[in-house]
Short mmCIF file of C-alpha atoms in Angstrom, two decimals:
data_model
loop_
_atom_site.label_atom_id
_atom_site.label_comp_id
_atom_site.label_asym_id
_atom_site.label_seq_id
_atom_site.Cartn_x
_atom_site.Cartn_y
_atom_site.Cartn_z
CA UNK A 503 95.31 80.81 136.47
CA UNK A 504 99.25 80.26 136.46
CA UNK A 505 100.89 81.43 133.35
CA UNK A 506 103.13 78.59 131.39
CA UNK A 507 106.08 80.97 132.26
CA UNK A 508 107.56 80.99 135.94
CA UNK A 509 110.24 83.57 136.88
CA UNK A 510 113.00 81.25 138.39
CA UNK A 511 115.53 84.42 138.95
CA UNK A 512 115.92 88.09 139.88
CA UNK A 513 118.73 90.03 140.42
CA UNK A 514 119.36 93.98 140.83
CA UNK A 515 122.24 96.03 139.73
CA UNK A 516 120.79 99.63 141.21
CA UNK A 517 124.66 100.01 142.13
CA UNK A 518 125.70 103.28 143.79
CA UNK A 519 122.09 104.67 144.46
CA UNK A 520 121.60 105.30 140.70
CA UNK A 521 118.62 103.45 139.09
CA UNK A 522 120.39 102.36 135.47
CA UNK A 523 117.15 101.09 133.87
CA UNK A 524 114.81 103.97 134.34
CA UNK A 525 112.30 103.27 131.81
CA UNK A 526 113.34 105.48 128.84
CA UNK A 527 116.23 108.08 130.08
CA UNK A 528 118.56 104.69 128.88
CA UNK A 529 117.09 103.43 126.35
CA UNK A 530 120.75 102.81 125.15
CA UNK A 531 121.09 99.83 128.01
CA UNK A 532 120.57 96.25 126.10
CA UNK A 533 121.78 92.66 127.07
CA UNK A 534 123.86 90.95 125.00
CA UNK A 535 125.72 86.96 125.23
CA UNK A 536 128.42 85.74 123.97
CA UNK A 537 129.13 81.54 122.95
CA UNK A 538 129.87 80.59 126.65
CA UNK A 539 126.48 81.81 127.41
CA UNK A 540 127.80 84.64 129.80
CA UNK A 541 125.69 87.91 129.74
CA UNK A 542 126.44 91.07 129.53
CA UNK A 543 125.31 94.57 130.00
CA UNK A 544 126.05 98.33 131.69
CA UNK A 545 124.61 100.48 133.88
CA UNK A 546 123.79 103.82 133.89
CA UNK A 547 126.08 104.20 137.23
CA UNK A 548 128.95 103.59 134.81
CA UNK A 549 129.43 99.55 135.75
CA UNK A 550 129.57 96.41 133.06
CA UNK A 551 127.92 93.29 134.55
CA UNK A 552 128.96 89.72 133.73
CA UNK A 553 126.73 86.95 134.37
CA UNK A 554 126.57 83.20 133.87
CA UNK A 555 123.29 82.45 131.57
CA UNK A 556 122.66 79.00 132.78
CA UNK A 557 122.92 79.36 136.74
CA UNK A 558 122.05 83.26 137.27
CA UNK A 559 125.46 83.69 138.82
CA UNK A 560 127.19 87.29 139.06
CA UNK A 561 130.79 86.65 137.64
CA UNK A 562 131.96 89.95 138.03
CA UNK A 563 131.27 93.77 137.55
CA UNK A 564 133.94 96.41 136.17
CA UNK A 565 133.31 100.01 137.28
CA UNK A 566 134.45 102.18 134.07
CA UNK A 567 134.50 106.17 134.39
CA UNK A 568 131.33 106.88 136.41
CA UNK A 569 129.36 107.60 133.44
CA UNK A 570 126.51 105.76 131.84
CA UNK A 571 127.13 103.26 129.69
CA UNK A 572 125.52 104.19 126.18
CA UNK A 573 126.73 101.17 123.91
CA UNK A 574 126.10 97.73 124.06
CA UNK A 575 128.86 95.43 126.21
CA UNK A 576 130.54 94.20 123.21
CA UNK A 577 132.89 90.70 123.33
CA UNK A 578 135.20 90.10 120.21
CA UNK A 579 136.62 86.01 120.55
CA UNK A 580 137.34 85.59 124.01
CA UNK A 581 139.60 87.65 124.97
CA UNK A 582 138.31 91.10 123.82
CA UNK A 583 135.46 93.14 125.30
CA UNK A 584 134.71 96.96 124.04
CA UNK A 585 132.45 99.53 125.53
CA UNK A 586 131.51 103.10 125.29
CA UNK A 587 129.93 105.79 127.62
CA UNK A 588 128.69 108.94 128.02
CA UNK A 589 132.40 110.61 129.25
CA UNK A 590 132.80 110.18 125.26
CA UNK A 591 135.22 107.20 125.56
CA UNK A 592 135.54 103.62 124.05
CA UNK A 593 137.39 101.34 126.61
CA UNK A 594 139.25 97.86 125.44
CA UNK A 595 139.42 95.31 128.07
CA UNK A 596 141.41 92.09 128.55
CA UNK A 597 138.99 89.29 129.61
CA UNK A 598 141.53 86.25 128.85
CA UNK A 599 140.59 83.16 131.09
CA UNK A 600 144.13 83.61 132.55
CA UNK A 601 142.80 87.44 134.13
CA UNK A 602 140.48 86.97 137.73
CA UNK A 603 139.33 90.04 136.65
CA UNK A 604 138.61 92.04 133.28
CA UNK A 605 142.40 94.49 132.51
CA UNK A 606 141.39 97.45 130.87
CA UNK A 607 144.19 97.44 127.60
CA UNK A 608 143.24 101.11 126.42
CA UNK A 609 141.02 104.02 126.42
CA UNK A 610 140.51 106.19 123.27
CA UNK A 611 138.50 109.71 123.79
CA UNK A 612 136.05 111.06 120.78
CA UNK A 613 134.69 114.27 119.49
CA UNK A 614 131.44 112.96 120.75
CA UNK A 615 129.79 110.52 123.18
CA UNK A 616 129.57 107.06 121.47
CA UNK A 617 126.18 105.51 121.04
CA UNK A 618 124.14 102.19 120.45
CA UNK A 619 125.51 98.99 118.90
CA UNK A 620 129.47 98.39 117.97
CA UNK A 621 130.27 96.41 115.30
CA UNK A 622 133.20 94.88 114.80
CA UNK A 623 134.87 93.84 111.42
CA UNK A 624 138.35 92.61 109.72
CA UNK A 625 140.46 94.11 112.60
CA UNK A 626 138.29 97.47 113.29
CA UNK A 627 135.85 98.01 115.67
CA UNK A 628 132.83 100.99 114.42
CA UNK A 629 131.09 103.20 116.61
CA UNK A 630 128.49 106.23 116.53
CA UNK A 631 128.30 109.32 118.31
CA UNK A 632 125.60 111.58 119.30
CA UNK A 633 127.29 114.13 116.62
CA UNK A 634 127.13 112.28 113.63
CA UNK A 635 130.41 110.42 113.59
CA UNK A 636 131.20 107.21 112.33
CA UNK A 637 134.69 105.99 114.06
CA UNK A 638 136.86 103.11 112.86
CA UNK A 639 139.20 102.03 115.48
CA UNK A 640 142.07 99.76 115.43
CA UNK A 641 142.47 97.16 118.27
CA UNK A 642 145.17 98.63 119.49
CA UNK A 643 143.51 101.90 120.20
CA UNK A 644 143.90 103.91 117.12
CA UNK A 645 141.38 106.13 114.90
CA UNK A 646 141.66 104.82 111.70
CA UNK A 647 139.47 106.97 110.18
CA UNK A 648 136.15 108.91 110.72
CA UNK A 649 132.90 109.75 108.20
CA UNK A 650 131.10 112.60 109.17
CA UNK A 651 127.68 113.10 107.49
CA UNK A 652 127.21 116.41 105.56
CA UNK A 653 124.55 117.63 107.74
CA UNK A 654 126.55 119.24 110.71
CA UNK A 655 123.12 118.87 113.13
CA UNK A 656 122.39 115.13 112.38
CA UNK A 657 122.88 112.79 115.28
CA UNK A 658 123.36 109.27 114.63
CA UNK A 659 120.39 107.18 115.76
CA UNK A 660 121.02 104.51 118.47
CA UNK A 661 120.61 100.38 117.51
CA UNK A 662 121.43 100.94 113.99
CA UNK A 663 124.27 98.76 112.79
CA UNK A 664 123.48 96.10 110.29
CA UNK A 665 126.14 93.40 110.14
CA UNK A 666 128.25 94.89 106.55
CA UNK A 667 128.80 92.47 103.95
CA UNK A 668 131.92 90.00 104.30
CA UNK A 669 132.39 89.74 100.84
CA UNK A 670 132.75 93.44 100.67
CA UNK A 671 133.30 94.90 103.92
CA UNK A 672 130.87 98.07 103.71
CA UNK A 673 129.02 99.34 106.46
CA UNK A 674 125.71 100.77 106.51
CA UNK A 675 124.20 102.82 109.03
CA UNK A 676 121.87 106.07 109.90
CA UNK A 677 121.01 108.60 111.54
CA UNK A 678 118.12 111.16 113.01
CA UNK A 679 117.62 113.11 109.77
CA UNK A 680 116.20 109.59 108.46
CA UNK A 681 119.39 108.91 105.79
CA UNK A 682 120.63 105.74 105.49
CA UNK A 683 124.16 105.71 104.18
CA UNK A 684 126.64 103.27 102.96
CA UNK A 685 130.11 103.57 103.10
CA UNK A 686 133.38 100.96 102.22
CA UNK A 687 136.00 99.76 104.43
CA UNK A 688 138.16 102.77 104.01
CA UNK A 689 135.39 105.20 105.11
CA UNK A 690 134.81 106.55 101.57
CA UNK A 691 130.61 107.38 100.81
CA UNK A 692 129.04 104.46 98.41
CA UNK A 693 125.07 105.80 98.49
CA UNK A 694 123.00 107.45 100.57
CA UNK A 695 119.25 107.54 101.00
CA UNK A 696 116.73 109.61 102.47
CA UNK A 697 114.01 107.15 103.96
CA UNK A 698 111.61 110.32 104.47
CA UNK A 699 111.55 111.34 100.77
CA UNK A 700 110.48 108.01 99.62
CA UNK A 701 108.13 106.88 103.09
CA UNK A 702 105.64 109.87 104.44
CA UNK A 703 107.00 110.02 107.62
CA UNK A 704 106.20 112.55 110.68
CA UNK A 705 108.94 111.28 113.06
CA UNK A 706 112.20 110.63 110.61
CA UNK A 707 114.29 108.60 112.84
CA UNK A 708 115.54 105.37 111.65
CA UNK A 709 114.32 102.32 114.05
CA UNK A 710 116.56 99.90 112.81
CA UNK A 711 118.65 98.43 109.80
CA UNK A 712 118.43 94.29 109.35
CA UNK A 713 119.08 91.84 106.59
CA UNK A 714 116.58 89.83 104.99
CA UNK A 715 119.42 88.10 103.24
CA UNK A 716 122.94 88.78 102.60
CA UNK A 717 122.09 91.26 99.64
CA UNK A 718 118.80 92.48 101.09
CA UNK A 719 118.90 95.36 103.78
CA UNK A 720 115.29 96.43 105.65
CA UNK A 721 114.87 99.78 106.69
CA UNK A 722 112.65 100.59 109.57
CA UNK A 723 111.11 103.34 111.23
CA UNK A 724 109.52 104.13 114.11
CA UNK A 725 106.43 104.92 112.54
CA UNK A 726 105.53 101.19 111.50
CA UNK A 727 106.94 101.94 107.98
CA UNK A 728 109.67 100.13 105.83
CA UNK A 729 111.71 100.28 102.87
CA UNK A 730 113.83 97.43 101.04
CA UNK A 731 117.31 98.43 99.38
CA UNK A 732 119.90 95.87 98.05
CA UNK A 733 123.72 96.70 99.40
CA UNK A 734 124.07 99.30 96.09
CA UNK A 735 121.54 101.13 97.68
CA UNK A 736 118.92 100.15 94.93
CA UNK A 737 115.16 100.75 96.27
CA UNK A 738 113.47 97.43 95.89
CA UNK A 739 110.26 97.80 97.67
CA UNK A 740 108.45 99.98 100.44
CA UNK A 741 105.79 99.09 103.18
CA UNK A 742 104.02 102.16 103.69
CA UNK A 743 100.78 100.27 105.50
CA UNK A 744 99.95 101.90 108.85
CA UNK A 745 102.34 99.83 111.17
CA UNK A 746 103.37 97.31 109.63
CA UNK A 747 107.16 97.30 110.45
CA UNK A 748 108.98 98.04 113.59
CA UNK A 749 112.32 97.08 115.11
CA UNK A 750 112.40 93.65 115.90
CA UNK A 751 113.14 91.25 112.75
CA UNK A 752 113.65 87.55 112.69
CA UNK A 753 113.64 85.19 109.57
CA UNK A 754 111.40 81.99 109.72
CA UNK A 755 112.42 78.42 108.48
CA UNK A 756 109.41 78.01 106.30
CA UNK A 757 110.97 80.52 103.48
CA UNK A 758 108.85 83.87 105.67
CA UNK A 759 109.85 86.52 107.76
CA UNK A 760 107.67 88.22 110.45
CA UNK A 761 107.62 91.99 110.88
CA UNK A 762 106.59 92.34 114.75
CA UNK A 763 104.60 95.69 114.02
CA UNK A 764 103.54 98.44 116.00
CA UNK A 765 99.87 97.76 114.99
CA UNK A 766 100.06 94.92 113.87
CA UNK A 767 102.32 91.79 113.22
CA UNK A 768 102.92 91.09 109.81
CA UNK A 769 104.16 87.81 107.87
CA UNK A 770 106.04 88.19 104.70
CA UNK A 771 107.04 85.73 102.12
CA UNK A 772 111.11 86.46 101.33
CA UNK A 773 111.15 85.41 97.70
CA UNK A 774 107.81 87.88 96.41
CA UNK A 775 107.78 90.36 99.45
CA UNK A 776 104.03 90.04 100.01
CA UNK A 777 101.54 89.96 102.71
CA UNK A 778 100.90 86.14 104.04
CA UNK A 779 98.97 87.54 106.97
CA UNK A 780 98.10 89.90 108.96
CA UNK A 781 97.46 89.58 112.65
CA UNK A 782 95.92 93.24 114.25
CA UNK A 783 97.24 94.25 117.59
CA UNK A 784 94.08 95.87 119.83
CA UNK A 785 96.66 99.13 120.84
CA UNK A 786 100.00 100.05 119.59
CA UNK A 787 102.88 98.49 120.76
CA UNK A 788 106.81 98.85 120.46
CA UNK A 789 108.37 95.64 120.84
CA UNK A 790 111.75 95.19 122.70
CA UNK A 791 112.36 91.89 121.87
CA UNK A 792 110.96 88.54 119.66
CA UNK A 793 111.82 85.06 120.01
CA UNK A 794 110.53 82.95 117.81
CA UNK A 795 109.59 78.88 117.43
CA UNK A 796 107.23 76.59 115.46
CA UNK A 797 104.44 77.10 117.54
CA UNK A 798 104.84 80.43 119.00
CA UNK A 799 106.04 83.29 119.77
CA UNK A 800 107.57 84.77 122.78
CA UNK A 801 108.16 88.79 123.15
CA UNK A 802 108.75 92.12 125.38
CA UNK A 803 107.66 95.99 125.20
CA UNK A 804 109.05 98.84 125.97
CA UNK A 805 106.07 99.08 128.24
CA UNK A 806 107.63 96.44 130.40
CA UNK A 807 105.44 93.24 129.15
CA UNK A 808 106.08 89.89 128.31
CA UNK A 809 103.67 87.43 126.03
CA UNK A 810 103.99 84.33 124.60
CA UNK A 811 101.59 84.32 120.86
CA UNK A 812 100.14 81.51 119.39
CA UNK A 813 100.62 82.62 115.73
CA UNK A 814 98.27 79.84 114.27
CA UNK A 815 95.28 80.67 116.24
CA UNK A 816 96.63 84.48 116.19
CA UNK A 817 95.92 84.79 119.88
CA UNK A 818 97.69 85.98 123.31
CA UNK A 819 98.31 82.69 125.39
CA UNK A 820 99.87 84.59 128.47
CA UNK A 821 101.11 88.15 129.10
CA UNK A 822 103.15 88.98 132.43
CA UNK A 823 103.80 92.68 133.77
CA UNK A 824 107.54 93.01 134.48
CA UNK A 825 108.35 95.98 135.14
CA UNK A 826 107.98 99.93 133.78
CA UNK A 827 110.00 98.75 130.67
CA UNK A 828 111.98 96.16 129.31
CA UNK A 829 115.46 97.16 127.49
CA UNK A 830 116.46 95.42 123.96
CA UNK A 831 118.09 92.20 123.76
CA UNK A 832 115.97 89.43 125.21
CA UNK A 833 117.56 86.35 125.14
CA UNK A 834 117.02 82.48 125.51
CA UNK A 835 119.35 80.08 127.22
CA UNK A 836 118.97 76.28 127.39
CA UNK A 837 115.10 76.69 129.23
CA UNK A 838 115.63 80.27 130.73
CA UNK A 839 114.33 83.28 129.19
CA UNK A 840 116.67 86.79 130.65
CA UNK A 841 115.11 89.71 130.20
CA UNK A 842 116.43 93.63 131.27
CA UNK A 843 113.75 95.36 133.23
CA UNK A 844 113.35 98.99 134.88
CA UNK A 845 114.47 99.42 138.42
CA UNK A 846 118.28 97.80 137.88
CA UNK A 847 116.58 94.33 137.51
CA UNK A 848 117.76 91.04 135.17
CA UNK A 849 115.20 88.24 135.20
CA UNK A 850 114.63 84.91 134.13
CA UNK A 851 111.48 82.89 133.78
CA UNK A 852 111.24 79.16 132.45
CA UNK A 853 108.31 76.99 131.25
CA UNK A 854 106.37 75.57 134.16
CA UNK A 855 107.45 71.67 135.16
CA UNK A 856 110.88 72.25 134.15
#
C-alpha cells in the first residue's frame, strides 16, 4: 500500500566523480536553512550547495579548496556565510543580494582541521578542530583567541555546540575524552566535567550538548545515556537507563520533552525530570533527525530510513528506505520534507494529495 509520504524531488551533487555522502566516511556533512528558506550544505569534493527550499531549485554551488567540507554551511544575517574543511581552513564569503555569485572575503588557516557545527556569537564566530582547539574568530578574519584542553590527545567531538547563554556569553562544548567544558567570552575555563566518571560508559564520546531551557544543558552520549548540568556546571540529574537518550532533542508544547533513544524513545516531563512514557524500539537505532507535531512524529537514521510515529498509539505508520544513510539536519519547508542521503543525493517527499 502507498505510504502517506511521496518523494516529489531528487537531486545529486556526486560532483567531480567523488561520492560526498558515503554513508559514514562524512558523517560531518549536514543540511542546514536559513529564514529565506534556502538550503545549504558541502560536499566531500570540496563544493557548498545552495538551494531554494520551496521549488527544489539549484541556486548556485561554490567550489572551495578541493577538500571535504567538515563543518556545517553556516549563514550569519544575510550577507555572511562561513565554512570549514579538511585543508584546515575557515573561509568567509560575501553572499549580499547585490553578488550573482557568493565573493569569498577571507581565508584564515588553523593548527588543525576544523570540525562539526560553528557557532556564531556577539561578533565571533567558534570553531573545533580535530586537535582539541577551540578558535574564536573575528569577522574580519582574525584569531581572537584559542582554548586548548589540557589533554594534548583529546579531539574535539563533531555536532557539539550548544547555543551559549546571551545573558552571559559562555560557550560550552566537548570533546572525545567525554569532558564537557565551559568557558566565558574571553576564552578563560569556567568548569569542566567528565561525563564518564559520573555515567558508566564504554564508548566516552559526547553525542551531543542541547538545552532543555535557557539554564538547563543535556548531555548525551552515544551510548543512550544522559546527564543534566545547569550553565555553572552543577550536576542536576543523570539518565543512566539502557538507551534512553541519544542525539536528537526537541521540546514539546504540552510542558514535555522527548528523548528519541537508541532503544527506546523516551518522554520526559521538564519541570520534575521523570519518565511519562516509554515507547521500546524492536532493534537499536541512531536517529539523524526528529520532527515533531501533535499527532506524530516524523524521523531519519543513520541507516538511511525514514518513519513517520504515531506517538499515541506508539506505533510505526510508514517507514521508507532512502538510501545507505541519511546525514543530520532534516528539515521541513511549507509541505516538503529535505532530507541528505548517501550517494550525493537531496530529497524531498510531501504528504500524499498535496
Amino acid at each position: 500500500a502507498k505510504g502517506p509520504l511521496k518523494q516529489v524531488h531528487q537531486r545529486t551533487f556526486g560532483l567531480n566523480g567523488v561520492n560526498p555522502f558515503s554513508s559514514y566516511s562524512t558523517s560531518f556533512s549536514m543540511l542546514s536553512v536559513d529564514q529565506s528558506e534556502r538550503l545549504y550544505f558541502g560536499t566531500e569534493s570540496g563544493k557548498i550547495v545552495c538551494m531554494d527550499g520551496r521549488s527544489g531549485k539549484k541556486l548556485w554551488v561554490v567550489s572551495v579548496d578541493g577538500h571535504s567540507i567538515d563543518t556545517e554551511v553556516l549563514r550569519v544575517g544575510g550577507t555572511e556565510l562561513y565554512v570549514g574543511t579538511a585543508k584546515g581552513y575557515v573561509y568567509r564569503y560575501d553572499i549580499s543580494p547585490t553578488q550573482k555569485r557568493p565573493e569569498r572575503t577571507w581565508a584564515l588557516e588553523l593548527d588543525g582541521q576544523p570540525r562539526g557545527k560553528l557557532l556564531h556569537h556577539n561578533g565571533h564566530v567558534f570553531v573545533g578542530s580535530n586537535i582539541g582547539y577551540l578558535y574564536a574568530l573575528t569577522e574580519d578574519g582574525a584569531l581572537a583567541w584559542k582554548y586548548k584542553y589540557q589533554n594534548v590527545d583529546s579531539e574535539m567531538s563533531i555536532r557539539n555546540f550548544a547555543k551559549p547563554l546571551t545573558t552571559k556569553g559562555h560557550i560550552f562544548f566537548s570533546n572525545s575524552k567525554g569532558d564537557v567544558i565551559g568557558i566565558d567570552s574571553t576564552g578563560s575555563l569556567l568548569w569542566k566535567k567528565s561525563i564518564p566518571q559520573l555515567i558508566s560508559l564504554k564508548f566516552k564520546d559526547i553525542s551531543d550538548l542541547s538545552w532543555i531551557s535557557e539554564d538547563i544543558l543535556l548531555v548525551s552520549s552515544f551510548e543512550g545515556k544522559s546527564a543534566i548540568f545547569s550553565s555553572k556546571g552543577e550536576l542536576i540529574q543523570v539518565f543512566d537507563r539502557e538507551g534512553t537518550s541519544a542525539q536528537p532533542l526537541f521540546s514539546e508544547k504540552d510542558g514535555s520533552w522527548l528523548l528519541p533513544g537508541v532503544k527506546a524513545l523516551q518522554k520526559i516531563d521538564r519541570e520534575s525530570y521523570l519518565y511519562l512514557w516509554e515507547w521500546p524500539l524492536d532493534k537499536a537505532t541512531r536517529w539523524s533527525g526528529f520532527i515533531s507535531s501533535e499527532k506524530e512524529y516524523l524521523a531519519s537514521t543513520v541507516s538511511g530510513w525514514l518513519y513517520v510515529l504515531d506517538p499515541q498509539e506508539k506505533k510505526i505508520r510508514w517507514k521508507y528506505k532512502v538510501g545507505r544513510s541519511i546525514q543530520p539536519g532534516m528539515v521541513k519547508l511549507g509541505e516538503k520534507i529535505w532530507v541528505l542521503s548517501s550517494g550525493g543525493h537531496i530529497l524531498a517527499f510531501e504528504r500524499r494529495g498535496q
